[in-house]
Short mmCIF file of C-alpha atoms in Angstrom, two decimals:
data_model
loop_
_atom_site.label_atom_id
_atom_site.label_comp_id
_atom_site.label_asym_id
_atom_site.label_seq_id
_atom_site.Cartn_x
_atom_site.Cartn_y
_atom_site.Cartn_z
CA UNK A 1 139.60 97.06 86.93
CA UNK A 2 136.30 95.35 87.53
CA UNK A 3 133.33 96.51 85.47
CA UNK A 4 130.16 97.44 87.37
CA UNK A 5 127.02 97.84 85.29
CA UNK A 6 124.02 99.50 86.91
CA UNK A 7 120.53 98.96 85.50
CA UNK A 8 118.34 101.92 86.43
CA UNK A 9 119.43 105.54 86.81
CA UNK A 10 117.31 106.54 89.80
CA UNK A 11 118.25 107.24 93.43
CA UNK A 12 119.72 103.79 94.18
CA UNK A 13 121.38 103.45 90.78
CA UNK A 14 123.18 106.80 90.89
CA UNK A 15 124.19 106.28 94.54
CA UNK A 16 125.68 102.90 93.62
CA UNK A 17 127.49 104.46 90.64
CA UNK A 18 129.16 107.05 92.88
CA UNK A 19 130.20 104.46 95.47
CA UNK A 20 131.35 102.01 92.78
CA UNK A 21 133.53 104.64 91.12
CA UNK A 22 135.07 105.64 94.47
CA UNK A 23 135.87 101.96 95.18
CA UNK A 24 137.74 101.51 91.90
CA UNK A 25 135.12 99.98 89.59
CA UNK A 26 134.69 100.98 85.96
CA UNK A 27 131.04 102.04 86.07
CA UNK A 28 128.35 102.11 83.37
CA UNK A 29 124.73 103.11 84.06
CA UNK A 30 121.97 102.00 81.67
CA UNK A 31 118.28 102.94 81.94
CA UNK A 32 115.56 101.88 79.51
CA UNK A 33 113.57 105.00 80.42
CA UNK A 34 114.70 108.60 80.62
CA UNK A 35 117.07 109.48 83.47
CA UNK A 36 115.90 112.56 85.39
CA UNK A 37 117.97 115.71 84.85
CA UNK A 38 119.12 115.90 88.49
CA UNK A 39 120.60 112.38 88.22
CA UNK A 40 122.10 113.00 84.76
CA UNK A 41 123.88 116.06 86.15
CA UNK A 42 125.42 113.99 88.96
CA UNK A 43 126.64 111.35 86.47
CA UNK A 44 128.08 113.98 84.13
CA UNK A 45 129.80 115.89 86.96
CA UNK A 46 131.39 112.66 88.19
CA UNK A 47 132.37 111.55 84.67
CA UNK A 48 130.40 108.32 84.91
CA UNK A 49 129.43 106.78 81.57
CA UNK A 50 125.67 106.28 81.08
CA UNK A 51 122.89 105.77 78.54
CA UNK A 52 119.14 106.21 78.78
CA UNK A 53 116.08 105.22 76.73
CA UNK A 54 117.97 102.08 75.66
CA UNK A 55 120.01 99.11 76.87
CA UNK A 56 123.12 98.40 74.76
CA UNK A 57 123.66 94.68 75.32
CA UNK A 58 127.35 94.70 74.34
CA UNK A 59 128.05 97.27 77.08
CA UNK A 60 126.07 95.33 79.69
CA UNK A 61 126.94 91.67 79.09
CA UNK A 62 130.68 92.31 79.64
CA UNK A 63 130.07 93.25 83.31
CA UNK A 64 131.78 91.57 86.27
CA UNK A 65 128.92 92.69 88.52
CA UNK A 66 125.43 94.06 87.83
CA UNK A 67 123.41 96.16 90.28
CA UNK A 68 119.77 95.92 89.22
CA UNK A 69 117.18 98.49 90.26
CA UNK A 70 114.52 96.80 92.42
CA UNK A 71 111.85 97.93 89.93
CA UNK A 72 113.15 95.63 87.16
CA UNK A 73 111.55 92.15 87.27
CA UNK A 74 113.42 88.88 86.67
CA UNK A 75 111.28 88.06 83.63
CA UNK A 76 112.85 90.88 81.55
CA UNK A 77 114.84 89.35 78.65
CA UNK A 78 117.99 91.35 79.46
CA UNK A 79 118.03 90.09 83.06
CA UNK A 80 117.70 86.51 81.79
CA UNK A 81 120.67 87.09 79.46
CA UNK A 82 122.77 88.50 82.32
CA UNK A 83 121.93 85.44 84.47
CA UNK A 84 122.67 83.06 81.58
CA UNK A 85 126.09 84.70 81.15
CA UNK A 86 126.85 83.85 84.80
CA UNK A 87 127.24 87.49 85.82
CA UNK A 88 126.48 88.15 89.49
CA UNK A 89 123.43 90.38 90.09
CA UNK A 90 123.08 92.29 93.38
CA UNK A 91 120.79 94.94 94.84
CA UNK A 92 121.94 98.31 96.13
CA UNK A 93 121.66 97.24 99.80
CA UNK A 94 123.96 94.29 99.08
CA UNK A 95 126.53 96.42 97.24
CA UNK A 96 126.59 99.25 99.80
CA UNK A 97 126.77 96.89 102.79
CA UNK A 98 130.08 95.52 101.42
CA UNK A 99 131.72 98.91 102.14
CA UNK A 100 130.52 99.73 105.65
CA UNK A 101 131.07 98.28 109.12
CA UNK A 102 128.03 100.14 110.50
CA UNK A 103 125.35 98.44 112.62
CA UNK A 104 122.48 97.72 110.23
CA UNK A 105 118.80 97.63 111.21
CA UNK A 106 116.77 96.24 108.28
CA UNK A 107 113.00 96.70 108.37
CA UNK A 108 110.70 94.88 105.96
CA UNK A 109 107.04 93.86 105.79
CA UNK A 110 104.02 94.28 103.53
CA UNK A 111 102.85 97.31 105.52
CA UNK A 112 104.16 99.60 108.22
CA UNK A 113 107.79 99.42 107.15
CA UNK A 114 108.10 103.12 106.21
CA UNK A 115 106.44 104.28 109.43
CA UNK A 116 108.47 101.82 111.53
CA UNK A 117 111.74 102.77 109.80
CA UNK A 118 111.03 106.51 110.16
CA UNK A 119 110.01 106.09 113.80
CA UNK A 120 113.06 103.92 114.60
CA UNK A 121 115.35 106.51 112.99
CA UNK A 122 113.57 109.31 114.88
CA UNK A 123 114.28 107.58 118.21
CA UNK A 124 117.86 106.51 117.45
CA UNK A 125 119.01 109.87 116.09
CA UNK A 126 118.43 111.46 119.51
CA UNK A 127 121.49 109.58 120.83
CA UNK A 128 123.31 107.87 117.92
CA UNK A 129 124.91 108.75 114.59
CA UNK A 130 122.38 107.10 112.26
CA UNK A 131 121.34 107.23 108.60
CA UNK A 132 117.93 106.38 107.12
CA UNK A 133 118.04 104.68 103.72
CA UNK A 134 116.90 101.77 101.56
CA UNK A 135 113.46 102.47 100.14
CA UNK A 136 113.43 105.87 101.77
CA UNK A 137 115.48 109.09 101.64
CA UNK A 138 118.95 109.34 100.07
CA UNK A 139 120.40 106.12 98.72
CA UNK A 140 122.25 103.79 101.12
CA UNK A 141 125.27 103.61 98.77
CA UNK A 142 125.55 107.41 98.57
CA UNK A 143 125.37 107.72 102.37
CA UNK A 144 128.05 105.03 102.84
CA UNK A 145 130.28 107.04 100.47
CA UNK A 146 129.62 110.54 101.79
CA UNK A 147 128.67 110.20 105.46
CA UNK A 148 129.39 106.64 106.55
CA UNK A 149 127.22 106.73 109.66
CA UNK A 150 127.90 104.30 112.55
CA UNK A 151 124.34 102.96 112.24
CA UNK A 152 121.75 102.68 109.48
CA UNK A 153 118.02 102.08 109.57
CA UNK A 154 117.14 100.53 106.20
CA UNK A 155 113.63 100.13 104.89
CA UNK A 156 113.99 97.14 102.58
CA UNK A 157 111.51 95.74 100.08
CA UNK A 158 111.15 92.13 98.98
CA UNK A 159 112.58 93.19 95.58
CA UNK A 160 115.76 94.43 97.27
CA UNK A 161 116.00 91.24 99.33
CA UNK A 162 115.67 89.11 96.18
CA UNK A 163 119.16 90.19 95.12
CA UNK A 164 121.16 89.87 98.33
CA UNK A 165 124.05 87.45 98.81
CA UNK A 166 125.81 88.30 102.09
CA UNK A 167 123.64 91.18 103.38
CA UNK A 168 123.43 90.67 107.15
CA UNK A 169 121.64 93.14 109.42
CA UNK A 170 122.45 93.11 113.15
CA UNK A 171 118.72 93.64 113.75
CA UNK A 172 116.02 92.49 111.32
CA UNK A 173 112.40 93.62 111.72
CA UNK A 174 109.44 91.99 109.96
CA UNK A 175 106.28 94.06 110.52
CA UNK A 176 103.77 91.69 108.86
CA UNK A 177 103.15 89.69 105.68
CA UNK A 178 100.04 89.93 103.52
CA UNK A 179 99.63 89.24 99.78
CA UNK A 180 101.35 91.99 97.77
CA UNK A 181 103.34 92.24 94.51
CA UNK A 182 102.18 88.73 93.61
CA UNK A 183 102.55 89.67 89.96
CA UNK A 184 106.34 89.59 90.59
CA UNK A 185 106.23 86.20 92.37
CA UNK A 186 104.41 84.04 89.79
CA UNK A 187 101.20 84.70 91.76
CA UNK A 188 102.52 82.37 94.48
CA UNK A 189 102.16 83.75 97.98
CA UNK A 190 104.81 81.32 99.31
CA UNK A 191 107.44 82.85 96.98
CA UNK A 192 106.70 86.32 98.36
CA UNK A 193 106.84 85.02 101.97
CA UNK A 194 110.23 83.38 101.33
CA UNK A 195 111.47 86.63 99.83
CA UNK A 196 110.54 88.62 102.97
CA UNK A 197 112.27 86.07 105.22
CA UNK A 198 115.53 86.55 103.31
CA UNK A 199 116.10 89.47 105.70
CA UNK A 200 117.24 86.90 108.31
CA UNK A 201 118.97 84.32 106.10
CA UNK A 202 122.53 85.47 106.84
CA UNK A 203 121.96 86.28 110.51
CA UNK A 204 123.70 84.30 113.28
CA UNK A 205 122.86 83.78 116.97
CA UNK A 206 124.64 87.09 117.68
CA UNK A 207 121.90 88.94 115.74
CA UNK A 208 118.25 89.76 116.48
CA UNK A 209 114.93 89.16 114.73
CA UNK A 210 111.96 91.33 115.77
CA UNK A 211 108.57 90.30 114.34
CA UNK A 212 104.79 90.37 114.79
CA UNK A 213 103.80 87.25 116.72
CA UNK A 214 100.11 87.92 115.96
CA UNK A 215 100.70 87.57 112.21
CA UNK A 216 99.51 84.09 111.18
CA UNK A 217 101.65 83.98 108.04
CA UNK A 218 104.83 84.69 110.03
CA UNK A 219 103.85 82.24 112.78
CA UNK A 220 103.23 79.43 110.26
CA UNK A 221 106.57 80.03 108.51
CA UNK A 222 108.49 79.93 111.81
CA UNK A 223 106.96 76.53 112.68
CA UNK A 224 108.72 74.92 109.73
CA UNK A 225 111.86 77.05 109.27
CA UNK A 226 114.86 77.44 111.59
CA UNK A 227 115.97 81.01 112.26
CA UNK A 228 119.49 81.43 113.68
CA UNK A 229 119.05 84.84 115.29
CA UNK A 230 117.58 85.67 118.72
CA UNK A 231 113.83 86.07 118.40
CA UNK A 232 112.10 89.12 119.92
CA UNK A 233 108.41 88.92 118.98
CA UNK A 234 105.79 91.59 119.71
CA UNK A 235 102.08 91.03 120.34
CA UNK A 236 98.89 92.92 121.20
CA UNK A 237 97.17 89.80 122.55
CA UNK A 238 99.69 87.56 124.32
CA UNK A 239 102.34 87.93 127.02
CA UNK A 240 105.88 87.69 125.59
CA UNK A 241 108.69 86.45 127.85
CA UNK A 242 111.19 88.04 125.44
CA UNK A 243 110.10 90.88 123.19
CA UNK A 244 107.18 93.27 123.56
CA UNK A 245 103.52 93.01 124.51
CA UNK A 246 100.58 95.16 125.53
CA UNK A 247 99.24 95.01 129.10
CA UNK A 248 96.22 97.26 129.66
CA UNK A 249 97.55 100.53 128.28
CA UNK A 250 101.24 99.83 128.66
CA UNK A 251 103.88 98.47 126.32
CA UNK A 252 106.18 96.04 128.16
CA UNK A 253 109.52 95.26 126.48
CA UNK A 254 111.79 92.53 127.87
CA UNK A 255 115.25 91.74 126.51
CA UNK A 256 117.19 89.19 128.58
CA UNK A 257 116.44 90.41 132.11
CA UNK A 258 116.08 94.06 131.24
CA UNK A 259 112.51 95.37 131.12
CA UNK A 260 111.06 98.74 130.17
CA UNK A 261 107.45 99.86 130.49
CA UNK A 262 105.93 102.65 128.42
CA UNK A 263 102.45 104.18 128.30
CA UNK A 264 100.71 103.30 125.01
CA UNK A 265 97.99 105.94 125.26
CA UNK A 266 100.34 108.89 124.61
CA UNK A 267 101.60 107.67 121.23
CA UNK A 268 101.59 110.40 118.59
CA UNK A 269 100.28 107.92 115.99
CA UNK A 270 96.79 106.47 116.38
CA UNK A 271 95.53 102.97 115.56
CA UNK A 272 96.35 99.41 116.63
CA UNK A 273 98.83 98.94 113.80
CA UNK A 274 100.79 101.93 115.08
CA UNK A 275 101.04 100.39 118.57
CA UNK A 276 102.80 97.50 116.79
CA UNK A 277 105.03 99.86 114.84
CA UNK A 278 105.93 101.58 118.14
CA UNK A 279 106.70 98.20 119.76
CA UNK A 280 109.05 97.25 116.92
CA UNK A 281 110.84 100.61 116.93
CA UNK A 282 111.16 100.67 120.74
CA UNK A 283 112.57 97.14 120.79
CA UNK A 284 115.28 98.21 118.32
CA UNK A 285 116.03 101.29 120.44
CA UNK A 286 116.17 99.21 123.62
CA UNK A 287 118.64 96.79 121.94
CA UNK A 288 120.84 99.72 120.93
CA UNK A 289 120.86 101.06 124.51
CA UNK A 290 118.80 104.20 123.94
CA UNK A 291 117.60 105.66 127.26
CA UNK A 292 114.00 104.85 128.26
CA UNK A 293 113.02 108.50 128.59
CA UNK A 294 114.34 109.24 125.09
CA UNK A 295 112.26 106.38 123.66
CA UNK A 296 109.12 107.62 125.47
CA UNK A 297 109.58 111.23 124.38
CA UNK A 298 110.29 110.22 120.77
CA UNK A 299 107.14 108.08 120.53
CA UNK A 300 105.09 111.00 121.80
CA UNK A 301 106.47 113.65 119.45
CA UNK A 302 106.87 111.67 116.18
CA UNK A 303 105.03 113.40 113.35
CA UNK A 304 104.29 110.42 111.10
CA UNK A 305 105.02 109.85 107.42
CA UNK A 306 103.74 111.78 104.41
CA UNK A 307 101.04 109.87 102.42
CA UNK A 308 100.34 107.51 105.33
CA UNK A 309 96.99 108.40 107.02
CA UNK A 310 98.07 112.04 106.74
CA UNK A 311 95.44 114.59 107.80
CA UNK A 312 95.35 117.20 105.04
CA UNK A 313 92.59 119.73 105.82
CA UNK A 314 89.16 120.03 107.39
CA UNK A 315 86.69 121.78 105.06
CA UNK A 316 83.05 122.32 106.11
CA UNK A 317 83.65 119.91 109.00
CA UNK A 318 84.81 117.17 106.59
CA UNK A 319 88.29 115.72 107.28
CA UNK A 320 90.40 114.92 104.17
CA UNK A 321 92.98 112.14 104.72
CA UNK A 322 95.84 111.22 102.39
CA UNK A 323 96.76 107.53 102.59
CA UNK A 324 98.20 107.30 99.08
CA UNK A 325 100.96 104.99 100.37
CA UNK A 326 98.31 102.27 100.83
CA UNK A 327 99.24 100.39 97.66
CA UNK A 328 97.79 97.06 98.79
CA UNK A 329 94.58 95.79 100.40
CA UNK A 330 96.12 95.17 103.80
CA UNK A 331 97.27 98.79 104.10
CA UNK A 332 93.77 99.99 103.24
CA UNK A 333 92.43 97.54 105.85
CA UNK A 334 94.36 99.44 108.55
CA UNK A 335 93.14 102.77 107.17
CA UNK A 336 89.45 101.79 107.12
CA UNK A 337 89.78 100.15 110.53
CA UNK A 338 90.95 103.46 112.00
CA UNK A 339 88.05 105.53 110.54
CA UNK A 340 85.72 106.68 113.31
CA UNK A 341 83.22 108.56 111.06
CA UNK A 342 81.24 107.83 107.88
CA UNK A 343 83.78 107.76 105.05
CA UNK A 344 83.85 108.64 101.36
CA UNK A 345 86.55 106.30 100.07
CA UNK A 346 88.71 107.02 97.00
CA UNK A 347 90.17 103.72 95.73
CA UNK A 348 91.79 102.26 92.62
CA UNK A 349 94.82 102.13 90.36
CA UNK A 350 96.86 99.16 89.17
CA UNK A 351 95.41 96.04 90.78
CA UNK A 352 98.16 93.54 91.71
CA UNK A 353 95.80 90.57 91.92
CA UNK A 354 93.88 92.06 94.85
CA UNK A 355 91.37 90.15 96.95
CA UNK A 356 89.05 92.71 98.58
CA UNK A 357 87.00 90.38 100.79
CA UNK A 358 88.74 91.30 104.06
CA UNK A 359 87.53 94.91 103.61
CA UNK A 360 83.81 94.03 103.38
CA UNK A 361 82.98 94.40 107.11
CA UNK A 362 84.46 97.92 107.18
CA UNK A 363 82.73 98.90 103.95
CA UNK A 364 79.35 97.82 105.31
CA UNK A 365 79.98 99.61 108.57
CA UNK A 366 81.87 102.78 107.65
CA UNK A 367 81.86 103.58 103.92
CA UNK A 368 79.00 105.71 102.56
CA UNK A 369 80.29 106.24 99.02
CA UNK A 370 83.10 104.92 96.83
CA UNK A 371 84.98 106.87 94.17
CA UNK A 372 86.95 104.61 91.81
CA UNK A 373 90.05 106.39 90.51
CA UNK A 374 91.84 104.21 87.99
CA UNK A 375 92.35 103.63 84.28
CA UNK A 376 90.32 100.43 84.67
CA UNK A 377 87.72 100.38 87.44
CA UNK A 378 85.66 97.37 86.29
CA UNK A 379 86.75 95.01 89.09
CA UNK A 380 86.11 97.62 91.82
CA UNK A 381 82.67 98.51 90.47
CA UNK A 382 81.73 94.83 90.22
CA UNK A 383 83.02 94.11 93.75
CA UNK A 384 81.46 97.04 95.61
CA UNK A 385 78.42 98.27 93.67
CA UNK A 386 75.97 96.18 95.68
CA UNK A 387 77.54 97.18 99.03
CA UNK A 388 77.19 100.97 98.97
CA UNK A 389 74.56 103.20 97.39
CA UNK A 390 76.96 105.37 95.44
CA UNK A 391 79.89 104.07 93.40
CA UNK A 392 81.27 106.57 90.89
CA UNK A 393 84.17 106.40 88.46
CA UNK A 394 86.76 108.95 87.35
CA UNK A 395 90.24 109.12 85.81
CA UNK A 396 91.19 112.47 87.33
CA UNK A 397 92.29 113.33 90.87
CA UNK A 398 90.77 116.83 90.66
CA UNK A 399 87.46 115.30 89.61
CA UNK A 400 87.68 112.65 92.36
CA UNK A 401 88.14 115.29 95.06
CA UNK A 402 85.28 117.43 93.67
CA UNK A 403 83.01 114.36 93.69
CA UNK A 404 84.06 113.59 97.28
CA UNK A 405 83.27 117.17 98.29
CA UNK A 406 79.72 116.74 96.92
CA UNK A 407 79.18 113.32 98.51
CA UNK A 408 80.51 114.12 102.01
CA UNK A 409 78.46 115.75 104.78
CA UNK A 410 79.60 117.55 107.94
CA UNK A 411 81.35 115.11 110.28
CA UNK A 412 82.42 112.72 107.50
CA UNK A 413 85.90 111.68 106.35
CA UNK A 414 87.18 111.67 102.79
CA UNK A 415 89.88 109.00 102.59
CA UNK A 416 92.28 108.44 99.70
CA UNK A 417 93.45 104.87 100.37
CA UNK A 418 93.82 103.29 96.94
CA UNK A 419 94.76 99.64 97.79
CA UNK A 420 96.47 99.64 94.38
CA UNK A 421 99.68 100.80 92.71
CA UNK A 422 99.63 104.25 91.13
CA UNK A 423 101.33 103.81 87.76
CA UNK A 424 98.20 103.90 85.57
CA UNK A 425 97.46 107.60 86.16
CA UNK A 426 100.37 108.88 88.30
CA UNK A 427 104.16 108.79 88.39
CA UNK A 428 104.24 107.28 91.89
CA UNK A 429 102.20 107.04 95.09
CA UNK A 430 103.92 110.29 96.18
CA UNK A 431 102.71 112.05 93.03
CA UNK A 432 99.21 110.66 93.65
CA UNK A 433 99.23 111.89 97.27
CA UNK A 434 100.52 115.35 96.33
CA UNK A 435 97.88 115.72 93.62
CA UNK A 436 95.22 114.79 96.18
CA UNK A 437 96.50 117.38 98.66
CA UNK A 438 96.69 120.03 95.96
CA UNK A 439 93.11 119.28 94.80
CA UNK A 440 91.86 119.46 98.42
CA UNK A 441 93.56 122.81 98.95
CA UNK A 442 91.99 124.09 95.74
CA UNK A 443 88.43 123.25 96.80
#
């Protein structure tokens, strides 16, 4: 019996443990932190051996295969020992894909991947049996075990792609690339770019690659690297012979000789970046033979994603917007770009080597006050204090929202769009967003 060791007892780890056990592996789960009760209960009920708040090397280094949680970096000593012992390390998407013959749609990118994955799933589920997994929802491995859908939409991160071997999606989508997580890539942007492009590395000419042709980083990479799959770019500025483009207020999608035209002005989601997300999702749907009317209707009734430019409440004619999922500068760029009123901006958290310069035009034009919400706000204060009249600091979400309430006037927006990770003061970006919404409702 082969021994499968799983590092990390979260959603992907426990899902992999269940699938591994069902496929005849001897499974051991090890987590350096505390495993949540709901996951412990699953492991106990399924008689899967585990440990938490420690890693016992003797029980890990005898593995035939290790599934590493995407949150664990390569530089960790234990990971180096596993590599040195010649033990194969895979990610959950790699492991789960070995046990399904489903059509896989893998969506990656620095921003927009959650919205694009959710929107793609929303369209496909009208006519197909389809699961939504990866970085989102129930784990891919658990769904392969319990539901084995015919199709999966997978939101995949660069960390998940770092540990693939044979993972091969039928359709790969790359929404964009901007500097993010550089702390995990030796502060080298090219390493992060290469990691994102791993989504296509096992594809053949029978597969498809959908990407943003307006993204300079992607365009540059494609000039010097051969991609085997059929390319279907999308663009807001240029006509695309194959793929999708915008003409006046219509999205035109062409695949081989089959064309569909959809109105862009009825999209449920606002903003230029969401036109691109809609193009990517519609191109996937078109490839998978979803009816045009279904695609149109789905784009018009999609509700959006929690913590992504989510309207919370209007209080005294001030709109409160939760964009907690903006964990990098580029995501906040889209958020500020879409603000049509003077904005009180709540920003801060764990800086991943951020460069804020691209935000300056929006800050000069739209931001009236900045509230820095982080354990260490020094860089933000230094960067922005000469650009807006009021820059204040706090370490509490409740306090941040109360300050915003005082600083905002009728007709303004209060925008939580942190441009940083959340782990200094919050459990996760979801926790940060929920605390924001709770504080707004308590005003």
